[in-house]
Coordinates of C-alpha atoms and ligand atoms in Angstrom, one line a residue:
M1 CA 3.0 -5.0 -3.5
C2 CA 5.0 -6.5 -5.6
G3 CA 5.5 -10.4 -4.2
I4 CA 8.6 -12.8 -4.3
I5 CA 8.4 -16.2 -4.4
G6 CA 11.6 -19.2 -4.5
V7 CA 12.8 -22.8 -4.4
A8 CA 15.6 -24.7 -4.3
G9 CA 14.9 -27.9 -4.6
G10 CA 10.9 -27.7 -5.4
S11 CA 8.4 -27.8 -7.6
V12 CA 7.2 -25.7 -9.8
K13 CA 4.0 -26.1 -8.5
T14 CA 5.2 -24.8 -5.3
V15 CA 6.0 -21.5 -7.0
V16 CA 2.7 -21.3 -9.0
E17 CA 0.9 -21.9 -5.5
G18 CA 3.2 -19.6 -3.8
L19 CA 2.0 -16.8 -6.2
R20 CA -1.5 -17.6 -6.0
R21 CA -1.3 -17.1 -2.1
L22 CA 0.6 -13.8 -3.5
E23 CA -2.1 -12.7 -5.5
Y24 CA -4.6 -11.1 -2.5
R25 CA -1.6 -8.0 -2.3
G26 CA -2.7 -6.4 -5.7
Y27 CA -0.7 -7.4 -8.9
D28 CA -0.1 -6.4 -12.9
S29 CA 1.6 -9.5 -14.0
A30 CA 3.8 -12.1 -12.7
G31 CA 6.3 -14.5 -13.9
V32 CA 8.9 -17.5 -13.2
A33 CA 12.0 -18.6 -14.3
V34 CA 13.2 -22.2 -13.9
V35 CA 16.5 -23.4 -13.6
D36 CA 16.3 -27.5 -14.5
G37 CA 18.5 -30.7 -13.1
E38 CA 20.3 -29.6 -16.8
G39 CA 21.1 -26.3 -16.3
A40 CA 18.9 -25.0 -18.8
M41 CA 16.8 -21.6 -17.5
W42 CA 13.7 -20.5 -19.2
R43 CA 11.2 -18.6 -18.3
V44 CA 7.7 -17.5 -18.4
R45 CA 6.0 -14.0 -17.9
V46 CA 2.4 -13.0 -18.3
A47 CA 0.9 -9.7 -18.1
D48 CA -2.7 -9.9 -17.9
G49 CA -3.7 -8.2 -14.9
T50 CA -5.1 -10.3 -12.3
R51 CA -5.6 -13.3 -14.5
S52 CA -2.0 -13.2 -15.1
V53 CA -1.1 -16.0 -12.5
E54 CA -3.7 -18.0 -13.6
E55 CA -2.3 -18.7 -17.2
L56 CA 1.1 -18.8 -15.6
A57 CA 0.0 -21.6 -14.1
L58 CA -1.8 -23.4 -17.4
R59 CA 1.8 -22.4 -19.5
L60 CA 3.5 -23.9 -16.8
A61 CA 1.5 -27.2 -16.4
D62 CA 4.2 -29.5 -18.5
G63 CA 7.0 -28.1 -16.8
P64 CA 9.3 -30.3 -15.2
A65 CA 8.3 -32.6 -12.4
A66 CA 11.5 -33.3 -10.7
P67 CA 12.7 -31.3 -8.9
V68 CA 13.9 -27.1 -9.7
T69 CA 15.4 -24.2 -8.5
S70 CA 13.3 -21.4 -9.3
V71 CA 12.4 -18.1 -8.7
G72 CA 8.1 -16.2 -9.2
H73 CA 7.4 -13.3 -8.9
T74 CA 3.9 -10.9 -8.5
R75 CA 4.2 -7.2 -9.9
W76 CA 2.9 -4.2 -9.7
A77 CA 4.6 -1.6 -11.3
T78 CA 6.1 1.0 -9.8
H79 CA 8.8 1.8 -12.6
G80 CA 7.3 1.0 -16.5
Q81 CA 4.1 -0.1 -17.2
P82 CA 2.9 -3.4 -16.4
S83 CA 3.9 -5.4 -19.8
E84 CA 5.3 -8.7 -20.9
H85 CA 8.8 -6.9 -21.0
N86 CA 8.7 -5.4 -17.9
A87 CA 7.4 -8.7 -15.7
H88 CA 10.1 -10.2 -13.7
P89 CA 12.0 -12.3 -13.9
H90 CA 15.0 -9.9 -15.5
V91 CA 17.6 -11.5 -16.9
D92 CA 21.5 -9.9 -17.4
C93 CA 23.1 -10.1 -21.2
T94 CA 23.5 -13.4 -21.0
G95 CA 19.8 -14.3 -20.3
R96 CA 21.9 -16.9 -17.7
V97 CA 21.2 -14.4 -14.3
A98 CA 17.6 -13.9 -13.6
V99 CA 16.4 -11.5 -10.9
V100 CA 12.9 -11.0 -8.4
H101 CA 12.9 -7.9 -7.1
N102 CA 10.3 -6.4 -4.5
G103 CA 10.8 -2.1 -3.7
I104 CA 12.5 0.4 -5.3
V105 CA 15.9 0.8 -6.5
E106 CA 16.8 4.5 -5.9
N107 CA 19.9 5.3 -7.9
H108 CA 18.8 2.7 -11.0
T109 CA 19.5 5.3 -13.8
E110 CA 23.0 6.4 -13.0
L111 CA 23.4 2.7 -12.2
A112 CA 22.0 1.8 -16.1
A113 CA 23.9 4.4 -17.6
E114 CA 27.0 3.6 -15.8
L115 CA 26.7 0.0 -17.4
A116 CA 25.5 0.8 -20.4
A117 CA 28.5 2.1 -21.0
G118 CA 30.8 -0.9 -20.2
G119 CA 28.3 -2.5 -22.6
H120 CA 25.8 -4.1 -21.1
T121 CA 22.5 -3.8 -22.6
F122 CA 18.9 -2.9 -21.0
V123 CA 15.3 -4.5 -22.6
S124 CA 12.8 -3.6 -19.4
D125 CA 12.3 0.3 -17.8
T126 CA 12.3 -1.4 -14.6
D127 CA 14.9 -0.7 -12.2
T128 CA 15.3 -4.0 -11.4
E129 CA 16.8 -5.1 -14.9
V130 CA 20.4 -2.9 -12.9
V131 CA 20.6 -6.1 -10.2
A132 CA 20.6 -8.7 -13.3
H133 CA 23.3 -6.4 -14.4
L134 CA 25.2 -6.3 -11.5
V135 CA 25.5 -9.9 -11.1
E136 CA 26.2 -10.5 -14.3
A137 CA 29.0 -8.1 -13.8
A138 CA 30.5 -9.3 -10.7
L139 CA 30.3 -12.7 -12.1
A140 CA 32.8 -11.8 -15.0
G141 CA 34.7 -10.2 -12.4
G142 CA 35.4 -13.7 -10.9
A143 CA 32.9 -14.0 -7.9
D144 CA 30.9 -16.6 -7.1
L145 CA 27.1 -16.1 -7.5
P146 CA 26.7 -15.2 -3.8
G147 CA 29.5 -12.7 -3.7
A148 CA 27.9 -11.2 -7.0
L149 CA 24.6 -10.3 -5.4
A150 CA 26.5 -8.8 -2.4
A151 CA 28.6 -6.9 -5.5
A152 CA 25.4 -5.6 -6.5
L153 CA 23.5 -4.9 -3.3
R154 CA 27.0 -2.6 -2.1
R155 CA 26.2 -0.6 -4.8
V156 CA 22.1 -0.1 -4.9
R157 CA 20.4 2.3 -3.0
G158 CA 17.2 2.3 -1.8
S159 CA 14.5 -0.9 -0.2
F160 CA 14.7 -3.6 -1.9
A161 CA 14.2 -7.6 -1.8
V162 CA 15.5 -9.7 -4.3
A163 CA 16.3 -13.3 -5.4
V164 CA 18.2 -14.7 -7.9
V165 CA 19.0 -17.6 -10.2
H166 CA 21.7 -18.6 -12.3
A167 CA 21.4 -21.0 -14.9
G168 CA 24.7 -22.4 -14.5
E169 CA 23.8 -23.3 -10.5
P170 CA 20.8 -25.4 -10.5
D171 CA 21.1 -26.5 -6.8
L172 CA 21.1 -22.2 -5.5
L173 CA 19.0 -19.3 -5.6
V174 CA 21.1 -16.2 -3.4
A175 CA 18.9 -13.5 -1.8
G176 CA 18.4 -10.4 -0.2
R177 CA 17.0 -7.8 1.4
R178 CA 17.4 -4.7 2.8
S179 CA 13.9 -2.3 4.7
A180 CA 11.8 -4.8 2.8
P181 CA 10.9 -8.5 4.0
L182 CA 12.5 -12.0 3.0
L183 CA 11.2 -14.6 4.2
L184 CA 13.5 -17.9 4.3
G185 CA 12.3 -21.9 4.8
T186 CA 13.9 -25.2 5.4
G187 CA 12.1 -28.4 4.3
A188 CA 12.7 -32.1 3.5
G189 CA 15.3 -31.4 0.7
T190 CA 13.3 -28.5 0.1
S191 CA 14.5 -24.1 0.9
L192 CA 12.6 -21.8 0.3
V193 CA 12.3 -17.5 0.1
A194 CA 9.6 -15.5 0.2
S195 CA 8.1 -12.1 1.4
D196 CA 5.7 -12.4 2.5
L197 CA 4.8 -15.9 5.3
S198 CA 1.9 -16.6 3.5
A199 CA 3.7 -18.2 0.6
L200 CA 5.4 -20.1 2.9
L201 CA 2.5 -21.5 5.0
G202 CA 2.8 -25.2 5.3
E203 CA 5.8 -25.3 2.8
A204 CA 8.4 -25.7 5.2
D205 CA 8.9 -26.9 8.4
Q206 CA 10.9 -24.3 10.2
L207 CA 11.4 -20.5 8.8
F208 CA 13.3 -17.8 9.5
T209 CA 14.2 -14.2 9.0
L210 CA 16.7 -12.3 6.7
D211 CA 18.1 -9.3 8.4
D212 CA 19.2 -6.1 6.0
D213 CA 22.2 -6.7 4.5
Q214 CA 23.0 -10.0 4.6
I215 CA 22.6 -12.5 1.6
A216 CA 21.1 -16.1 1.9
E217 CA 22.1 -18.9 0.1
V218 CA 18.9 -20.9 -0.2
R219 CA 20.1 -24.9 -1.2
P220 CA 17.5 -28.0 -1.1
D221 CA 19.6 -29.3 2.4
G222 CA 18.7 -25.9 3.9
V223 CA 19.7 -22.4 3.7
R224 CA 22.8 -20.3 5.1
V225 CA 22.9 -16.9 5.3
T226 CA 25.9 -13.9 5.7
T227 CA 27.0 -10.8 5.7
L228 CA 27.7 -8.4 2.0
A229 CA 31.2 -9.2 3.8
G230 CA 30.7 -12.9 3.5
D231 CA 30.9 -13.3 7.4
P232 CA 28.3 -15.7 8.9
V233 CA 25.4 -14.9 10.5
V234 CA 23.2 -17.2 12.3
P235 CA 19.6 -16.6 10.8
A236 CA 17.0 -15.8 13.6
A237 CA 14.2 -18.7 13.6
L238 CA 10.5 -17.2 13.3
S239 CA 7.8 -18.4 15.4
V240 CA 4.2 -18.6 13.6
D241 CA 1.2 -19.0 15.6
P242 CA 0.0 -22.4 14.9
A243 CA -3.8 -21.2 14.1
W244 CA -2.5 -18.7 11.3
D245 CA -4.5 -20.1 8.6
L246 CA -4.1 -18.1 5.2
E247 CA -5.8 -15.4 5.2
A248 CA -4.8 -14.4 9.2
A249 CA -1.0 -15.0 7.5
Q250 CA -2.2 -12.5 4.8
K251 CA -2.7 -9.8 7.2
G252 CA 0.8 -10.4 8.7
G253 CA -0.8 -11.4 12.2
Y254 CA -3.5 -7.9 12.1
D255 CA -7.1 -8.4 12.4
D256 CA -7.6 -6.6 9.1
F257 CA -6.6 -5.1 6.0
M258 CA -7.2 -1.6 7.7
S259 CA -5.1 -1.8 10.3
K260 CA -2.2 -3.6 8.1
E261 CA -2.5 -1.1 5.5
M262 CA -2.2 1.8 8.3
S263 CA 0.8 0.3 9.7
E264 CA 2.8 0.5 6.3
Q265 CA 2.0 4.3 6.4
P266 CA 6.0 5.1 7.2
R267 CA 7.0 2.7 4.3
A268 CA 3.7 4.0 2.3
I269 CA 5.3 7.4 2.3
A270 CA 9.3 6.8 2.3
D271 CA 9.1 4.8 -0.9
T272 CA 6.5 7.9 -2.2
L273 CA 9.2 9.9 -1.5
L274 CA 12.3 7.9 -3.0
D275 CA 14.7 8.7 -6.2
R276 CA 12.7 12.5 -5.9
R277 CA 16.3 14.1 -5.6
G278 CA 18.6 14.7 -8.5
T279 CA 22.2 14.7 -9.0
D280 CA 22.0 18.2 -8.5
G281 CA 20.0 18.1 -5.5
R282 CA 16.7 19.5 -7.8
L283 CA 13.6 18.0 -7.2
V284 CA 12.9 15.3 -10.0
L285 CA 9.6 14.0 -10.9
D286 CA 10.9 10.8 -13.4
E287 CA 7.3 9.4 -14.8
L288 CA 6.0 13.3 -15.1
R289 CA 5.6 13.4 -18.6
L290 CA 5.3 16.8 -18.3
T291 CA 8.5 19.5 -18.9
E292 CA 9.3 21.9 -16.5
D293 CA 8.4 24.7 -20.1
D294 CA 4.8 22.9 -19.3
L295 CA 4.4 23.7 -16.0
R296 CA 6.4 26.9 -15.8
A297 CA 3.7 28.4 -18.7
I298 CA 0.5 27.5 -15.9
D299 CA -1.4 30.1 -14.2
K300 CA -4.0 28.2 -12.3
V301 CA -4.8 24.9 -11.2
V302 CA -7.8 22.5 -10.2
V303 CA -7.6 19.6 -8.1
V304 CA -10.4 17.2 -8.7
A305 CA -10.9 14.1 -6.6
C306 CA -13.0 12.4 -4.6
G307 CA -13.4 11.2 -0.9
S308 CA -9.9 10.9 0.8
S309 CA -8.3 11.8 -2.3
Y310 CA -10.6 15.2 -2.5
H311 CA -9.5 16.0 1.3
A312 CA -6.0 15.3 -0.5
G313 CA -6.2 17.6 -2.7
M314 CA -7.1 19.9 -0.4
V315 CA -4.4 20.0 1.5
A316 CA -2.5 20.1 -1.9
K317 CA -4.4 23.6 -2.0
Y318 CA -2.7 25.4 1.0
A319 CA 0.9 24.0 -0.8
L320 CA 0.5 24.7 -4.3
E321 CA -0.6 28.3 -3.1
R322 CA 1.3 28.9 -0.8
W323 CA 4.9 27.7 -1.7
A324 CA 4.6 27.8 -5.6
R325 CA 2.3 30.8 -5.7
V326 CA -0.1 29.5 -8.2
P327 CA -3.8 30.1 -7.5
T328 CA -5.5 26.9 -6.9
E329 CA -9.2 25.4 -6.7
V330 CA -10.7 22.0 -5.3
D331 CA -13.1 20.3 -6.2
I332 CA -15.1 17.5 -5.9
A333 CA -15.0 15.3 -9.7
S334 CA -18.8 15.2 -9.1
E335 CA -19.2 18.7 -8.8
H336 CA -17.3 19.6 -11.1
R337 CA -17.8 18.0 -14.2
Y338 CA -21.5 19.7 -14.5
R339 CA -20.3 23.5 -13.4
D340 CA -19.0 24.6 -16.7
P341 CA -14.9 25.2 -14.9
V342 CA -13.5 27.9 -16.6
L343 CA -10.4 26.0 -17.9
D344 CA -7.8 26.8 -20.4
E345 CA -4.2 25.6 -22.1
R346 CA -3.1 27.6 -18.6
T347 CA -4.6 25.8 -16.6
L348 CA -2.9 21.9 -14.9
V349 CA -5.7 20.0 -13.7
V350 CA -4.7 17.4 -11.0
G351 CA -6.9 14.2 -10.3
V352 CA -6.3 12.6 -7.2
S353 CA -7.2 9.2 -7.2
Q354 CA -5.4 5.8 -5.7
S355 CA -7.4 3.6 -7.9
G356 CA -6.7 5.9 -11.1
E357 CA -10.3 4.1 -12.1
T358 CA -12.9 6.7 -10.2
L359 CA -15.8 7.3 -12.9
D360 CA -16.1 11.1 -11.7
T361 CA -12.7 12.1 -11.5
L362 CA -11.8 10.8 -15.1
E363 CA -14.5 12.3 -16.4
A364 CA -13.3 15.6 -15.0
L365 CA -9.5 15.0 -16.4
R366 CA -11.7 14.3 -19.8
E367 CA -13.2 17.1 -19.6
A368 CA -10.0 19.1 -19.1
R369 CA -8.5 17.5 -21.5
R370 CA -11.0 19.3 -24.4
S371 CA -10.4 22.4 -22.9
G372 CA -7.6 22.7 -23.7
A373 CA -6.1 22.1 -20.2
R374 CA -2.8 19.8 -19.2
A375 CA -4.2 17.0 -16.8
L376 CA -2.1 15.4 -14.4
V377 CA -2.9 12.7 -12.3
V378 CA -2.4 11.6 -8.8
S379 CA -2.5 8.1 -8.7
N380 CA -1.9 4.4 -6.5
V381 CA -1.6 2.5 -9.6
V382 CA 0.8 2.6 -12.8
H383 CA -1.0 2.5 -15.6
S384 CA -4.7 3.2 -14.5
Q385 CA -7.5 4.5 -17.4
M386 CA -6.3 8.3 -15.4
A387 CA -2.7 7.6 -15.8
R388 CA -2.8 6.3 -19.0
E389 CA -5.4 9.4 -20.7
A390 CA -3.7 11.9 -18.3
D391 CA -1.0 14.2 -20.2
G392 CA 1.2 13.5 -16.8
V393 CA 1.5 11.2 -14.2
I394 CA 2.9 11.6 -10.6
Y395 CA 2.7 7.6 -8.7
T396 CA 1.9 6.9 -4.7
R397 CA 4.1 4.2 -4.1
A398 CA 1.7 2.6 -1.1
G399 CA 1.2 -0.7 -2.9
P400 CA -2.1 -1.5 -3.0
E401 CA -4.6 -0.6 -0.4
V402 CA -7.2 -3.8 0.1
G403 CA -9.1 -2.1 2.9
V404 CA -11.8 0.0 1.4
A405 CA -10.9 2.9 4.1
S406 CA -8.1 4.2 3.0
T407 CA -5.1 5.2 4.6
K408 CA -2.0 4.9 3.3
C409 CA -2.8 6.2 -0.2
H410 CA -4.5 8.7 1.6
L411 CA -1.1 9.9 3.4
A412 CA 1.3 9.0 0.1
Q413 CA -1.1 11.6 -1.9
V414 CA -0.7 14.4 0.5
V415 CA 3.2 13.7 0.3
A416 CA 3.4 13.2 -3.9
L417 CA 1.1 16.4 -3.7
E418 CA 3.2 18.2 -1.8
L419 CA 6.3 17.1 -3.9
L420 CA 4.2 18.3 -6.7
A421 CA 4.3 21.6 -5.0
L422 CA 8.0 21.7 -4.2
S423 CA 8.7 21.0 -7.8
L424 CA 6.5 23.9 -9.3
A425 CA 7.8 26.5 -6.8
Q426 CA 11.7 25.5 -8.0
W427 CA 10.8 25.6 -11.6
R428 CA 8.4 28.5 -11.1
G429 CA 11.2 30.0 -9.0
T430 CA 9.0 31.3 -5.9
L431 CA 11.0 29.1 -3.4
P432 CA 14.5 29.4 -3.2
T433 CA 16.9 26.4 -3.5
E434 CA 17.7 26.4 0.2
V435 CA 13.6 26.6 1.3
V436 CA 12.3 24.1 -1.0
T437 CA 15.9 21.4 0.7
A438 CA 14.9 22.0 3.6
L439 CA 11.0 21.4 3.5
V440 CA 11.9 18.1 1.4
D441 CA 14.2 17.5 4.2
E442 CA 11.4 17.6 6.9
L443 CA 9.3 15.5 4.9
H444 CA 11.8 13.0 4.6
L445 CA 11.3 13.4 8.6
L446 CA 7.5 12.5 8.0
P447 CA 7.9 8.4 7.9
Q448 CA 9.4 8.8 11.4
K449 CA 6.6 11.1 13.0
V450 CA 3.8 8.7 11.5
A451 CA 5.7 6.0 12.6
D452 CA 5.1 7.3 16.3
A453 CA 2.1 8.5 15.7
L454 CA 0.9 5.1 14.9
G455 CA 3.1 3.6 18.0
R456 CA 0.2 5.9 20.4
A457 CA -2.8 3.3 19.2
K458 CA -3.1 2.5 22.5
E459 CA -3.5 5.9 23.9
V460 CA -6.1 6.7 21.0
E461 CA -7.9 3.8 21.6
A462 CA -8.3 4.8 25.5
V463 CA -10.2 7.9 24.2
A464 CA -12.1 6.3 21.8
E465 CA -13.4 3.8 24.9
A466 CA -13.7 7.2 27.2
V467 CA -16.4 8.6 24.6
A468 CA -17.8 5.2 22.8
G469 CA -21.2 5.2 23.5
A470 CA -21.8 8.9 21.6
R471 CA -24.0 8.8 18.3
D472 CA -23.0 12.6 17.6
F473 CA -19.3 13.6 16.1
F474 CA -18.1 17.4 15.0
F475 CA -14.4 17.0 14.0
L476 CA -12.9 21.0 13.6
G477 CA -9.9 22.2 12.3
R478 CA -8.6 25.4 10.3
H479 CA -6.3 25.9 7.2
V480 CA -4.7 22.3 6.7
G481 CA -5.8 21.0 9.9
Y482 CA -9.7 21.9 7.9
P483 CA -8.6 18.6 5.6
V484 CA -7.4 16.8 8.2
A485 CA -10.8 17.0 10.3
L486 CA -12.3 16.4 7.1
E487 CA -11.0 13.3 7.0
G488 CA -11.3 12.3 10.6
A489 CA -15.2 12.6 9.8
L490 CA -15.4 10.6 6.8
K491 CA -13.2 7.6 8.3
L492 CA -15.5 7.2 11.2
K493 CA -18.8 7.8 8.7
E494 CA -17.8 5.1 7.0
I495 CA -16.3 2.3 9.2
S496 CA -18.4 3.4 12.6
Y497 CA -21.7 4.2 10.9
L498 CA -21.7 7.3 13.6
R499 CA -22.6 10.6 12.7
A500 CA -19.9 12.5 11.6
E501 CA -19.4 16.6 10.1
G502 CA -15.7 18.0 9.4
Y503 CA -16.4 21.9 9.3
P504 CA -14.1 24.2 9.4
A505 CA -13.8 25.7 12.9
G506 CA -14.4 29.0 12.3
E507 CA -17.6 28.5 10.5
L508 CA -19.2 26.4 13.5
K509 CA -20.9 29.4 14.9
H510 CA -22.3 30.4 11.7
G511 CA -24.9 27.6 11.7
P512 CA -23.2 24.4 13.0
I513 CA -23.5 25.1 16.7
A514 CA -26.6 24.9 17.4
L515 CA -26.4 21.3 17.1
I516 CA -23.6 21.1 20.2
E517 CA -25.3 19.5 23.5
P518 CA -24.0 17.7 26.2
G519 CA -22.9 14.6 24.3
T520 CA -21.6 15.9 21.3
V521 CA -18.4 14.9 20.7
V522 CA -16.4 17.7 19.7
V523 CA -12.4 16.5 17.6
A524 CA -10.5 19.7 16.9
V525 CA -7.5 19.5 15.1
V526 CA -4.9 22.0 17.3
T527 CA -2.8 22.8 14.2
R528 CA 0.4 25.2 15.2
G529 CA 0.8 28.2 13.4
A530 CA -1.5 31.5 12.7
V531 CA -4.6 29.5 13.5
R532 CA -4.1 27.5 17.0
E533 CA -5.3 30.3 19.0
K534 CA -8.5 30.8 16.9
V535 CA -9.2 27.0 16.9
L536 CA -8.7 27.1 20.7
T537 CA -11.4 29.5 20.7
N538 CA -13.2 27.6 18.7
V539 CA -12.8 24.6 21.2
A540 CA -13.6 26.9 24.3
E541 CA -17.2 28.1 22.2
V542 CA -18.4 24.3 22.2
A543 CA -16.9 23.2 25.5
S544 CA -18.9 26.0 26.9
R545 CA -22.1 24.2 25.1
G546 CA -21.5 20.9 26.6
A547 CA -19.6 19.7 24.2
T548 CA -17.1 16.7 25.0
V549 CA -14.3 18.2 23.4
V550 CA -11.4 16.3 22.6
V551 CA -8.0 17.9 20.6
V552 CA -5.5 16.5 18.3
A553 CA -2.3 18.4 19.7
E554 CA 1.5 18.3 19.6
D555 CA 3.3 16.7 21.9
G556 CA 3.7 19.1 24.8
D557 CA 0.5 22.1 24.5
T558 CA -0.8 22.4 27.4
T559 CA -2.4 24.8 26.7
A560 CA -4.5 22.9 23.9
A561 CA -4.9 20.4 26.8
A562 CA -6.0 22.2 28.9
R563 CA -9.3 23.3 26.9
A564 CA -10.1 19.8 26.1
H565 CA -11.3 16.1 28.2
H566 CA -8.8 14.7 25.5
V567 CA -6.4 14.9 23.8
L568 CA -4.4 12.5 21.0
W569 CA -1.3 13.8 21.1
T570 CA 1.2 14.0 18.6
P571 CA 4.5 14.5 17.2
P572 CA 5.4 17.4 16.3
V573 CA 5.9 18.8 12.4
A574 CA 8.0 22.3 12.0
D575 CA 5.8 23.1 8.9
P576 CA 2.1 23.2 10.0
L577 CA 1.8 22.7 5.7
L578 CA 3.3 19.2 6.5
S579 CA 1.4 18.2 9.4
P580 CA -2.0 16.4 7.7
P581 CA 0.0 13.0 7.6
V582 CA 1.2 13.0 11.2
T583 CA -1.9 14.8 12.7
V584 CA -4.7 12.3 10.5
V585 CA -3.3 9.1 12.5
P586 CA -4.8 9.9 15.1
L587 CA -7.7 10.4 13.8
Q588 CA -7.7 7.1 12.0
L589 CA -6.9 4.9 14.9
F590 CA -9.8 6.5 16.9
A591 CA -12.4 5.9 13.8
Y592 CA -10.8 2.2 13.8
S593 CA -11.5 1.5 17.6
L594 CA -15.2 3.1 17.7
A595 CA -15.6 1.0 14.6
R596 CA -14.1 -2.3 16.3
R597 CA -15.7 -1.3 19.5
L598 CA -18.9 -1.9 17.2
G599 CA -18.0 -5.0 16.2
N600 CA -18.3 -3.2 12.8
D601 CA -16.2 -5.8 9.4
V602 CA -13.7 -2.5 9.5
D603 CA -12.4 -3.5 5.6
R604 CA -15.5 -4.0 4.2
P605 CA -17.7 -1.0 5.2
R606 CA -21.5 -1.7 4.6
N607 CA -22.6 0.1 0.8
L608 CA -19.0 0.7 -0.4
A609 CA -17.1 -0.3 -2.8
K610 CA -13.0 -0.2 -3.6
T611 CA -13.3 1.8 -6.6
V612 CA -16.8 3.6 -7.8
T613 CA -16.2 3.1 -11.6
V614 CA -20.3 5.0 -11.3
E615 CA -21.2 8.2 -11.8
Ligands
M6R1 O1 -9.6 5.6 -6.4 P1 -9.8 6.7 -5.6 O2 -8.7 7.7 -4.6 O3 -10.5 7.9 -6.7 O4 -11.2 6.9 -4.4 C1 -11.9 7.7 -4.1 C2 -13.0 7.6 -3.0 O5 -13.8 6.6 -3.6 C3 -12.0 6.7 -2.1 O6 -11.3 7.9 -1.2 C4 -13.0 6.5 -0.9 O7 -14.0 7.9 0.0 C5 -13.0 6.2 0.5 N1 -13.4 5.0 0.9 C6 -12.2 7.1 1.5 O8 -11.4 5.9 2.6

């Protein structure tokens, strides 16, 4: 996820140090814009992956020793490839306004068209650049810098945090935000702004939060905050636990990255859904590269992936077949490569990979292309190896995931694949427009429902406590509840090291039910719809053999609760196909609670790597 640091009346070294502290968030390029006391502005940008900040530091080593006003940025690409010309800060046509930005400007395409028609020239592929030109236009109209930023933010849709400097204002930095974090700090003769507390720790005596749609004027002698309308606001002071060191700050006060990343799931989904509807209401997958005609021509989809990404792919199969009526296979990437699959130019092979670097998935995509099939990747890393090699790409916008156990990326993958399924349905005419619209509206409800499910962590913890000590777990589900069960079992295995089997509930009686005995914990995902009754029957079968039954059930499902010893309640989701991002949350929390009780390092489980680049 991108990071912002800005300083008024401070040293360039403070900005570079801030960028260093933001590196943990993951980034692909970095840059700074510096306005010196003479009113000269210069910009340095480096796109050298995780070496960028170090390279930037070298290039800035001979920078001014005197106090400057400066903004710096670590970029995690969303719009436009990681490259120097897409790295922040971005400037306006005059080169005197420099902008750094986190988040997404949802309506950048229409704003850019309008600004271009007004004579503005764009030089990057980013959504950020429109902000620089909007500020430029407002300044030309007579606004001062804070007023110009306010005018720009009134035009912008989406979630974002921005910081802006101007060559003509050597002592002023302005910043604003909507639904993306931005903090302010003041010290002796220096004021700062940053997207992340870690960049401010030890640099400021007092910290403040900036609220949505507020503008901060950051000057060496302090900060002033107003609304977008210019009315003054007293910013809320932020008190930080004095015991927090840099690592604690980077985890945002969470005990570990896994819990931080679970908490980021509503945002990951919301960002993945941002900007996907065109002005005519039709779905638009901007970065896709494949055309609607390409996708109308396919007669089969094969999803290839590993681990949690494979489980997301399994959910996609139900959605692709139901909505787009296209036959879909899902294959574990390491198996797919060696089974001589039948692929041709009418096959769409979809690789699902958080990292975009997993070797088995990469090779499966290469094999697909050699066979003449179209290769599409769903990846969280812009310009990853898979994204570069595939014919098409859809990006999940979950931000970097540090914890080895995938959480927010898995949810974002499910949502991105459901968007793909709905897009195919629209382009192939298998669903009426109003049904697609209604389903997309429902997708937009998921962030709130996921937040609701996350808010029940204490109840999940109590269930985990009740079954703590068990060694054998079965996770059962049917239909989309089956991949959710598999994901729940995988989470438990990888971070708690407990034996956990994910199984299709109906298959249990064909063998594994022999393993059920008193002490076995069976977690059943009770999905609304045609299979609900059947899962409940399977639950009765294991309960009668002595298992301790935990059900994941929608609020109010008293029948399911009556069959179980413990219930993990979830907020209802109208269409079962959209339920996995919600029903998987209690299972993540369940695995997390059990792993923590066992004293395990949930971020770095034994024997596992975050990205598997070997066969
Ligand atoms: O980067 P990828 O999505 O391709 O990674 C795939 C798997 O290695 C990954 O999902 C793994 O199973 C996770 N540790 C699951 O939490």
